[in-house]
């Protein structure tokens, strides 16, 4: 894993020193809130509904044990004993006090972490496949290039006052687990016919008010052209982007308004100008970074302990069946730790749970942890022989929920319980859905089903790409929830389609149950997933089940119209 | 016809803690909505708002929030203000703890 060099350490220390002075000047009255706000946002500090919120970057979702321990310490010392992992592989602390934030940032710096560019109109934390470096289906590890992009984009002088925020995601696998099609730039590592590694570049994806699937701007960009190519894209948008209208300022609108072909021409022209400025230093840096991401030394051991537990312990078997993914090394597995215990807040972990996960990573997992955009924690490299012991420890910490990829593994943004932008709550809806399906005991029967909930149109909960998406809105002073079906966050990304009128907070859980029951009655067999069924039969049966009386009225009206 | 003025309180977040605060009749900031001053006159409300907005070293994001008159002081008319009054609904560790 990447370790800070002297430059990184000095840079973060200097930024922290500056921010400490800025906080002092705000408190003593030398800075107004208008002057202070952009400065605090540059350092990840928001003012939310009930308190300040500090968003800490977890670059490309990768953490060491001691970093997770530090997050636990921050949660206990300066917050209320927990943290919230987000869909952008960050962690948010919901209750810091302004005076304490400089100390929190210094604590983070002790373990090579920061909150830089987790907000503001800059290039944000670069996200990546949470199985990076471990997945069996991987072309190449996306983290070295993600780290290179982090270094290039941090404090990039041209890109500190962009038209709006800018998000980049990287996947190294054909199975896209990084939602690259819903980012301003999505990078997919591919091999060309000659076997050379390069990047397919998508641009103009994004969710929010105007959801768009990213378009391919370049099929293959070679490694040494990548940074100049990215610089060209951001540079073209920096000039064209709609600074006059906040709702039209993201690159997805720029691409939509000008067309991908026109944008591609402009980017190519800009690339020709920018490329000579890259002397090759970036490639030397990338080589050095890549060396730091060398895979751990995998051991050859028997998996007998795993096999025995799998045979005899049904709880372990259920967990292994849902929470493990194939690893590239024989005898190893990728284990996901669900932060979605039924009825709990999606993505939240207590300080004790963080310490337990850090300890497991140190003892059994080559000191590596990942945060997924699905708000779970990943042990990327664990030997199967250790899994029964790991499961036992997780169970004692309330972390052994066997529901990865199932109906209760819900993405939910903080919603109106915390967020100042929210128009409705998300967390209690997620809690109620998970609790309800746990009572029904049918989530294993339902199989692969992704529910994603956002508490406003900004779509932090990725509802557009949920198999079932839920969007909370304020309709005349009452919480109202729109349901979308058929979204997909993978390499075949698609946006969900609205079922029809929304549902009140009381109605939404029964409505989701209706959708799921309709799927169970409609699917060809147990092998056909929710998404496959939806793509085969379309919206009609779900709509009929959700709005029965209205449907009867409509058919009656149609019959009357036909008769007349 | 101009829209009829509905009762309001002056609210904001405290600069140092970020807590939700309300303006009381004596000009102090209170964390309890029940102790907030309910403003029923539009001109009075605007003056209280302007004065409060000038207190930049105490609070952030001052605005007027709609309320009705309840038995125990002002009561929110919108669910957002209700959540601001009580804290998040997933844990009892917002204001509920001290309430």
XYZ file of C-alpha atoms in Angstrom:
663
model
C 0.000 0.000 0.000
C 1.041 3.568 -0.638
C 3.030 5.308 2.083
C 3.437 9.067 2.257
C 6.814 10.390 1.204
C 8.362 13.496 2.778
C 6.541 15.721 0.275
C 3.095 14.288 1.110
C 3.686 14.569 4.849
C 4.933 18.153 4.612
C 2.087 19.128 2.289
C -0.641 17.778 4.587
C 1.051 19.285 7.670
C 1.212 22.689 6.003
C -2.423 22.559 4.927
C -3.425 21.547 8.458
C -1.403 24.415 9.904
C -3.142 26.817 7.534
C -6.564 25.493 8.448
C -5.854 25.731 12.161
C -5.077 29.413 11.678
C -8.204 29.871 9.546
C -10.378 28.318 12.275
C -8.782 30.602 14.851
C -9.452 33.624 12.664
C -13.070 32.560 12.206
C -13.568 32.159 15.941
C -11.941 35.464 16.832
C -14.043 37.238 14.227
C -11.319 38.137 11.692
C -12.998 35.968 9.053
C -16.703 36.146 8.220
C -18.664 32.988 7.521
C -18.743 33.892 3.831
C -14.955 34.069 3.833
C -14.527 30.962 5.973
C -17.000 28.650 4.245
C -14.970 27.956 1.076
C -11.900 27.388 3.259
C -13.613 24.877 5.518
C -15.138 23.095 2.534
C -11.661 22.712 1.000
C -10.895 20.772 4.163
C -13.993 18.608 4.173
C -15.868 20.490 6.898
C -19.600 21.014 6.376
C -22.224 22.550 8.609
C -25.164 20.157 8.547
C -28.581 20.047 10.143
C -27.595 19.499 13.790
C -23.836 19.937 13.814
C -20.633 20.222 11.806
C -19.724 17.178 9.713
C -16.169 16.240 8.775
C -15.727 14.135 5.659
C -12.433 12.262 5.639
C -11.080 10.795 2.415
C -10.248 7.127 2.209
C -8.410 7.250 -1.116
C -9.663 4.507 -3.437
C -11.254 2.939 -0.365
C -8.005 1.454 0.959
C -7.087 1.498 4.655
C -4.475 -0.040 6.931
C -5.298 -1.314 10.398
C -3.670 1.622 12.167
C -5.693 4.034 10.025
C -8.937 2.321 10.997
C -7.773 2.456 14.639
C -7.278 6.198 14.271
C -10.799 6.608 12.889
C -12.036 4.742 15.973
C -10.024 7.041 18.232
C -11.452 10.136 16.504
C -14.987 8.744 16.821
C -14.519 8.244 20.552
C -12.504 11.297 21.439
C -14.169 13.965 19.324
C -17.446 12.518 18.112
C -20.202 10.288 19.521
C -18.401 6.954 19.220
C -19.140 6.043 15.633
C -18.543 7.022 12.010
C -20.537 6.768 8.812
C -18.973 5.194 5.704
C -20.289 6.730 2.500
C -20.949 5.801 -1.120
C -17.801 7.693 -2.103
C -15.542 5.558 0.082
C -15.228 8.352 2.622
C -16.016 8.372 6.319
C -18.118 11.131 7.843
C -18.071 12.195 11.457
C -21.407 13.764 12.317
C -20.680 15.670 15.520
C -17.284 17.395 15.618
C -16.976 20.805 17.222
C -15.328 23.565 15.238
C -12.493 24.064 17.716
C -11.606 20.364 17.622
C -11.380 19.966 13.857
C -7.730 21.098 13.528
C -6.769 18.506 16.169
C -8.757 15.839 14.303
C -6.928 16.706 11.077
C -3.573 16.464 12.855
C -4.599 13.078 14.251
C -5.455 11.917 10.743
C -2.099 13.145 9.439
C -0.359 10.912 11.990
C -1.632 7.939 9.971
C -1.284 9.522 6.519
C -4.897 10.563 6.095
C -6.596 13.851 5.335
C -9.885 15.530 4.440
C -8.520 17.605 1.541
C -10.781 18.061 -1.469
C -13.574 15.972 0.003
C -15.769 18.970 -0.719
C -15.753 22.133 -2.797
C -15.529 22.596 -6.556
C -12.423 20.484 -6.958
C -11.478 16.986 -8.086
C -12.762 14.861 -5.214
C -11.505 11.648 -3.618
C -10.711 9.183 -6.405
C -12.705 6.018 -5.902
C -11.926 2.503 -7.130
C -13.105 -1.081 -7.170
C -13.183 -2.200 -3.529
C -11.802 -5.597 -4.584
C -8.762 -3.971 -6.229
C -5.652 -6.121 -6.124
C -7.612 -9.158 -4.974
C -10.375 -9.858 -7.503
C -10.057 -12.935 -9.675
C -11.443 -11.046 -12.683
C -8.975 -8.167 -12.570
C -6.979 -6.925 -15.601
C -4.795 -4.708 -13.389
C -4.910 -3.134 -9.938
C -6.610 0.280 -10.300
C -5.109 1.727 -7.110
C -1.675 2.836 -8.405
C -3.248 4.974 -11.095
C -5.894 6.187 -8.615
C -3.062 7.293 -6.298
C -1.317 9.004 -9.220
C -4.547 10.862 -10.007
C -4.898 11.812 -6.330
C -1.425 13.335 -6.348
C -1.992 15.077 -9.693
C -5.379 16.490 -8.678
C -4.539 17.536 -5.109
C -4.021 21.302 -5.104
C -3.731 21.266 -8.930
C -3.495 25.024 -9.552
C -5.742 24.975 -12.626
C -8.455 22.927 -10.972
C -9.105 24.535 -7.578
C -12.085 26.615 -8.728
C -13.873 24.371 -11.178
C -17.436 25.079 -12.351
C -18.569 22.389 -9.893
C -17.294 19.270 -8.103
C -15.614 16.587 -10.204
C -15.532 12.878 -9.436
C -13.307 10.187 -10.935
C -13.673 6.422 -10.443
C -11.410 3.615 -11.668
C -12.058 -0.074 -12.205
C -9.464 -2.658 -13.135
C -12.022 -5.388 -13.810
C -14.498 -5.913 -16.636
C -17.124 -6.428 -13.921
C -17.494 -2.832 -12.855
C -17.889 -2.544 -9.099
C -16.859 1.135 -9.020
C -19.934 2.582 -10.797
C -17.630 4.198 -13.373
C -20.544 5.040 -15.701
C -22.019 7.370 -13.075
C -18.912 9.537 -12.596
C -17.689 12.707 -14.266
C -14.842 10.551 -15.530
C -14.937 6.781 -15.368
C -11.766 4.837 -16.138
C -11.832 1.185 -17.096
C -8.491 -0.569 -17.323
C -8.443 -2.697 -20.479
C -5.921 -4.617 -22.558
C -5.716 -3.879 -26.277
C -5.145 -6.459 -29.026
C -1.398 -6.246 -28.514
C -1.934 -7.071 -24.843
C -0.928 -3.593 -23.676
C -2.704 -2.135 -20.680
C -4.571 1.120 -21.185
C -7.752 2.921 -20.243
C -11.217 3.173 -21.713
C -12.358 6.644 -20.721
C -15.977 7.488 -20.024
C -17.040 11.053 -19.487
C -20.208 12.864 -18.468
C -21.793 10.288 -16.231
C -23.499 11.321 -13.049
C -26.632 10.904 -10.980
C -28.301 13.775 -9.160
C -30.937 16.080 -10.581
C -30.161 15.124 -14.197
C -28.932 11.522 -14.243
C -26.740 10.499 -17.173
C -24.791 7.389 -18.075
C -21.204 8.230 -19.022
C -20.243 8.171 -22.690
C -17.057 6.694 -24.098
C -14.782 9.535 -25.128
C -11.792 7.293 -25.848
C -11.696 3.540 -26.304
C -8.056 3.191 -25.446
C -5.733 5.717 -23.863
C -2.242 4.405 -23.163
C -0.738 4.716 -19.700
C 1.683 7.516 -20.570
C -1.113 9.532 -22.198
C -3.573 9.169 -19.345
C -2.734 12.160 -17.124
C -2.441 14.607 -20.054
C -5.704 13.204 -21.403
C -7.451 13.703 -18.049
C -5.953 17.162 -17.795
C -7.295 17.945 -21.270
C -10.825 16.797 -20.333
C -10.969 18.795 -17.102
C -9.391 21.778 -18.808
C -11.958 21.793 -21.653
C -14.811 21.549 -19.162
C -13.230 24.208 -16.913
C -13.712 26.703 -19.765
C -17.014 25.426 -21.172
C -18.764 24.462 -17.938
C -21.861 26.487 -17.067
C -20.766 28.672 -14.170
C -23.945 30.692 -14.675
C -26.237 27.896 -13.531
C -25.418 25.530 -10.679
C -27.800 22.911 -12.041
C -26.103 22.881 -15.437
C -22.509 23.122 -14.313
C -21.482 19.462 -14.142
C -19.593 17.991 -17.092
C -22.531 15.684 -17.873
C -24.509 18.766 -18.975
C -21.540 20.126 -20.933
C -21.243 16.801 -22.780
C -25.001 16.689 -23.288
C -25.194 20.256 -24.609
C -22.204 20.061 -26.947
C -22.370 16.385 -27.844
C -19.672 13.806 -27.130
C -18.092 14.186 -30.590
C -17.572 17.941 -30.231
C -16.177 17.448 -26.718
C -13.853 14.716 -27.994
C -12.484 17.057 -30.702
C -11.862 19.799 -28.154
C -10.200 17.346 -25.778
C -7.965 15.978 -28.553
C -6.911 19.514 -29.477
C -6.218 20.392 -25.856
C -4.393 17.094 -25.382
C -2.001 18.005 -28.209
C -1.140 21.199 -26.308
C -0.868 19.605 -22.893
C 0.974 16.409 -23.737
C 4.417 18.039 -24.361
C 4.278 19.489 -20.841
C 4.369 15.978 -19.394
C 8.021 15.067 -19.379
C 7.528 11.477 -18.266
C 7.985 12.234 -14.571
C 4.417 11.060 -14.002
C 5.323 7.655 -15.385
C 8.362 7.426 -13.102
C 6.110 8.319 -10.188
C 3.542 5.757 -11.276
C 6.214 3.053 -11.398
C 7.275 3.919 -7.850
C 3.664 3.952 -6.669
C 2.919 0.643 -8.382
C 5.844 -0.980 -6.553
C 4.183 0.007 -3.269
C 1.035 -1.855 -4.248
C 2.854 -5.161 -4.731
C 0.543 -7.998 -3.699
C 1.171 -9.511 -0.262
C 3.028 -12.806 0.046
C 0.233 -15.349 -0.181
C 0.739 -18.560 1.778
C -0.026 -22.060 0.637
C -2.109 -23.628 3.354
C -4.788 -26.244 3.693
C -8.415 -25.070 3.641
C -9.531 -27.971 5.858
C -10.614 -25.696 8.714
C -12.834 -23.768 6.320
C -14.327 -26.939 4.832
C -15.085 -28.396 8.259
C -16.802 -25.232 9.507
C -18.712 -24.943 6.259
C -20.050 -28.468 6.718
C -20.963 -28.231 10.374
C -21.893 -24.613 11.133
C -24.985 -23.361 9.276
C -24.423 -19.779 10.434
C -20.915 -19.803 9.045
C -22.109 -21.445 5.839
C -24.786 -18.774 5.261
C -22.203 -16.053 5.861
C -19.649 -17.710 3.578
C -22.250 -18.143 0.831
C -23.237 -14.474 0.771
C -20.220 -12.512 2.017
C -17.280 -14.177 0.231
C -16.004 -13.478 -3.292
C -13.448 -15.362 -5.385
C -9.850 -14.256 -4.797
C -7.086 -14.416 -7.379
C -4.832 -16.483 -5.106
C -5.633 -20.139 -4.417
C -6.968 -20.791 -0.920
C -7.781 -17.106 -0.375
C -11.076 -15.242 -0.333
C -12.317 -11.693 -0.317
C -14.585 -11.322 2.729
C -17.102 -8.540 3.040
C -18.090 -7.290 6.460
C -21.670 -6.098 6.294
C -22.382 -2.740 7.951
C -26.067 -3.489 7.340
C -27.204 -5.444 10.360
C -30.992 -5.631 10.092
C -32.451 -2.488 11.593
C -29.113 -0.696 11.935
C -28.010 2.461 10.126
C -26.425 1.517 6.778
C -22.716 2.307 6.735
C -22.301 3.095 10.427
C -19.608 1.451 12.533
C -18.859 2.029 16.202
C -15.355 2.677 17.473
C -15.235 -0.845 18.941
C -16.292 -2.346 15.637
C -13.639 -0.326 13.807
C -10.967 -1.576 16.197
C -12.161 -5.167 15.809
C -11.951 -4.895 12.018
C -8.495 -3.312 12.225
C -7.356 -6.122 14.481
C -8.714 -8.797 12.135
C -6.945 -7.116 9.216
C -3.651 -7.153 11.117
C -3.962 -10.711 12.339
C -5.441 -12.387 9.292
C -5.655 -9.946 6.377
C -2.182 -8.577 5.495
C -3.168 -5.385 7.311
C -5.563 -4.326 4.562
C -9.136 -3.092 4.684
C -11.330 -1.584 2.038
C -14.458 0.546 2.157
C -16.947 -0.226 -0.593
C -19.232 2.302 -2.245
C -21.951 -0.022 -0.999
C -21.044 1.114 2.535
C -19.524 -2.137 3.679
C -16.004 -3.022 4.786
C -13.886 -5.506 2.867
C -11.085 -7.814 3.991
C -9.443 -8.181 0.585
C -6.908 -10.911 1.363
C -7.882 -13.544 3.891
C -6.991 -17.224 3.821
C -10.011 -19.487 3.923
C -8.500 -21.423 6.835
C -8.802 -18.285 8.980
C -12.388 -17.523 8.069
C -14.086 -19.548 10.842
C -12.075 -17.612 13.459
C -12.730 -14.295 11.672
C -16.439 -15.084 11.551
C -16.451 -15.779 15.286
C -14.856 -12.410 16.062
C -17.196 -10.582 13.695
C -20.194 -12.264 15.256
C -19.182 -11.092 18.727
C -19.043 -7.531 17.371
C -22.425 -7.669 15.602
C -20.602 -7.621 12.266
C -21.420 -11.071 10.882
C -24.667 -10.263 9.088
C -24.932 -12.607 6.091
C -26.637 -10.290 3.637
C -24.139 -8.954 1.095
C -25.963 -8.241 -2.162
C -29.340 -9.118 -0.652
C -32.412 -6.991 -0.112
C -31.279 -5.732 3.312
C -27.814 -4.692 2.033
C -29.219 -1.248 1.333
C -27.318 1.858 0.330
C -28.780 4.865 2.121
C -27.527 8.423 2.288
C -27.746 10.181 5.688
C -30.943 11.911 4.541
C -32.801 14.389 6.673
C -31.610 12.819 9.891
C -28.302 14.638 9.306
C -28.026 16.318 5.928
C -28.905 19.975 5.410
C -29.740 19.371 1.740
C -32.110 16.448 2.283
C -35.799 16.690 1.515
C -36.789 13.515 3.395
C -35.291 10.827 5.607
C -33.490 7.783 4.163
C -32.113 5.910 7.166
C -35.430 4.969 8.851
C -36.771 3.719 5.497
C -33.704 1.497 5.064
C -34.038 0.284 8.659
C -37.714 -0.580 8.179
C -37.183 -2.407 4.874
C -34.333 -4.471 6.289
C -36.291 -5.307 9.434
C -39.375 -6.269 7.440
C -37.564 -8.650 5.079
C -35.690 -10.148 8.015
C -39.072 -10.920 9.631
C -40.313 -12.484 6.389
C -37.150 -14.639 6.210
C -37.163 -14.540 2.430
C -34.109 -12.525 1.531
C -31.991 -15.532 0.581
C -34.863 -16.771 -1.569
C -35.081 -13.345 -3.266
C -31.368 -13.370 -4.047
C -29.442 -10.572 -5.733
C -31.371 -7.334 -5.202
C -29.947 -3.895 -4.672
C -32.074 -1.246 -3.017
C -30.590 2.238 -2.986
C -32.152 5.179 -1.153
C -31.497 8.910 -1.494
C -33.081 11.587 0.649
C -32.983 14.210 -2.098
C -32.432 14.555 -5.825
C -28.689 14.912 -5.393
C -28.687 11.106 -5.290
C -25.829 10.367 -2.878
C -27.658 7.071 -2.267
C -27.339 6.163 -5.991
C -31.091 5.497 -6.261
C -31.103 5.857 -10.062
C -28.876 2.798 -10.421
C -30.548 0.654 -7.758
C -32.462 -2.384 -8.970
C -35.047 -0.732 -6.761
C -34.399 2.942 -6.186
C -36.132 5.093 -3.591
C -36.043 8.882 -3.680
C -37.325 10.847 -0.711
C -38.983 14.164 -1.490
C -40.930 16.856 0.290
C -44.412 16.989 -1.181
C -46.321 19.902 0.347
C -44.656 19.464 3.703
C -44.930 15.665 3.854
C -42.214 13.066 3.197
C -42.955 11.283 -0.062
C -40.989 8.482 -1.692
C -40.703 7.820 -5.421
C -39.799 4.318 -6.499
C -37.727 3.491 -9.586
C -37.102 0.023 -10.975
C -34.490 -1.478 -13.280
C -31.440 0.631 -12.482
C -28.039 -1.011 -12.754
C -24.680 0.268 -11.477
C -22.425 -2.188 -13.291
C -20.677 -2.157 -16.681
C -24.154 -2.444 -18.258
C -25.273 0.642 -16.344
C -28.844 1.810 -16.761
C -31.099 4.298 -15.011
C -34.205 3.118 -13.223
C -37.665 3.994 -14.421
C -40.273 5.584 -12.151
C -43.173 3.356 -11.179
C -45.623 6.253 -10.900
C -46.808 8.496 -8.069
C -44.805 8.377 -4.868
C -45.666 6.814 -1.516
C -45.881 8.239 1.975
C -43.382 7.135 4.620
C -45.956 4.647 5.948
C -46.707 3.242 2.511
C -43.226 2.848 1.115
C -42.177 -0.344 2.924
C -45.392 -2.214 1.929
C -44.842 -0.895 -1.613
C -41.345 -2.379 -1.719
C -42.775 -5.641 -0.395
C -45.327 -5.565 -3.227
C -42.579 -5.048 -5.804
C -40.579 -7.956 -4.396
C -43.613 -10.250 -4.180
C -44.437 -9.399 -7.799
C -40.912 -10.346 -8.778
C -41.157 -13.670 -6.906
C -44.451 -14.475 -8.645
C -43.157 -13.391 -12.076
C -39.640 -14.797 -12.237
C -39.069 -17.812 -14.485
C -37.218 -19.692 -11.788
C -35.071 -19.068 -8.746
C -32.075 -18.411 -10.998
C -33.635 -15.379 -12.696
C -32.607 -12.271 -10.750
C -34.819 -9.282 -10.065
C -33.048 -7.246 -12.731
C -33.324 -10.015 -15.324
C -37.021 -10.421 -14.599
C -37.571 -6.685 -14.828
C -35.733 -6.510 -18.145
C -37.820 -9.401 -19.472
C -41.290 -8.287 -18.354
C -40.879 -4.523 -18.028
C -42.720 -2.173 -15.710
C -46.321 -3.315 -16.361
C -46.764 -6.109 -13.781
C -45.059 -4.049 -11.069
C -47.175 -1.049 -11.849
C -50.343 -3.111 -11.810
C -49.442 -4.499 -8.396
C -48.456 -1.116 -6.948
C -51.436 0.889 -8.178
C -54.277 -1.636 -8.401
C -57.297 0.653 -8.129
C -55.864 3.299 -10.407
C -55.093 0.579 -12.899
C -58.701 -0.644 -12.787
C -59.894 2.917 -13.291
C -57.599 3.299 -16.268
C -58.738 0.034 -17.863
C -62.353 0.981 -17.194
C -61.778 4.340 -18.851
C -60.063 2.664 -21.759
C -62.952 0.185 -22.102
C -65.392 3.058 -22.038
C -63.380 4.931 -24.640
C -63.249 1.851 -26.830
C -67.002 1.269 -26.466
C -67.711 4.867 -27.456
C -53.293 40.554 -1.947
C -50.065 40.150 0.068
C -49.679 36.781 1.697
C -50.617 36.748 5.357
C -47.663 36.584 7.733
C -47.385 33.294 9.621
C -45.644 33.107 13.026
C -41.915 32.439 13.003
C -38.856 31.987 15.180
C -35.304 33.084 14.453
C -33.064 30.021 14.220
C -29.457 29.240 13.289
C -26.558 26.930 14.127
C -24.119 27.826 16.891
C -20.727 28.762 15.487
C -18.603 26.649 17.824
C -20.692 23.495 18.310
C -22.928 23.623 15.231
C -25.980 22.999 17.470
C -29.412 24.200 16.409
C -30.222 27.378 18.336
C -33.233 29.668 18.588
C -33.505 33.299 19.527
C -35.217 33.865 22.874
C -37.180 36.995 23.792
C -34.267 38.315 25.913
C -31.956 38.164 22.894
C -30.046 35.105 24.095
C -29.632 31.921 22.042
C -31.408 28.869 23.402
C -31.130 25.202 22.361
C -34.758 24.591 23.306
C -37.452 25.520 20.859
C -39.971 25.875 23.688
C -37.948 28.826 25.001
C -37.778 30.576 21.625
C -39.611 33.815 20.989
C -42.558 33.369 18.651
C -42.682 36.333 16.290
C -46.172 37.152 15.112
C -45.501 40.544 13.542
C -43.722 40.658 10.182
C -41.839 43.913 10.717
C -40.716 42.763 14.149
C -39.571 39.422 12.695
C -37.512 41.158 10.006
C -35.780 43.376 12.557
C -35.047 40.419 14.837
C -33.647 38.542 11.835
C -31.377 41.399 10.749
C -30.087 41.887 14.289
C -29.448 38.163 14.638
C -27.630 37.974 11.314
C -25.206 40.592 12.590
C -24.134 38.279 15.431
C -21.608 36.532 13.164
C -19.277 35.501 15.973
C -22.043 33.494 17.676
C -24.098 31.790 14.960
C -24.128 30.672 11.332
C -26.964 30.505 8.803
C -29.636 32.599 10.517
C -33.163 32.354 9.099
C -36.841 32.612 10.027
C -38.580 29.258 10.468
C -42.346 28.815 10.362
C -43.968 27.826 13.650
C -47.366 27.702 15.267
C -48.228 28.564 18.826
C -48.388 25.434 20.950
C -49.099 24.760 24.604
C -45.394 24.649 25.355
C -44.221 27.415 23.088
C -43.551 27.363 19.354
C -44.271 24.158 17.439
C -42.813 23.359 13.984
C -45.141 23.303 10.990
C -42.684 21.389 8.783
C -40.992 18.062 9.465
C -37.539 19.515 8.771
C -37.885 21.880 11.719
C -39.225 19.013 13.787
C -36.006 17.027 13.087
C -33.893 20.096 13.817
C -35.660 20.405 17.164
C -35.231 16.781 18.212
C -32.124 15.438 16.453
C -31.715 12.402 14.201
C -34.279 9.612 14.382
C -31.853 6.684 14.104
C -30.065 7.219 17.414
C -31.129 8.835 20.634
C -28.041 10.964 20.887
C -28.996 14.281 19.450
C -30.917 16.625 21.606
C -33.053 13.750 22.836
C -30.369 12.838 25.352
C -30.498 16.115 27.204
C -34.174 16.850 26.558
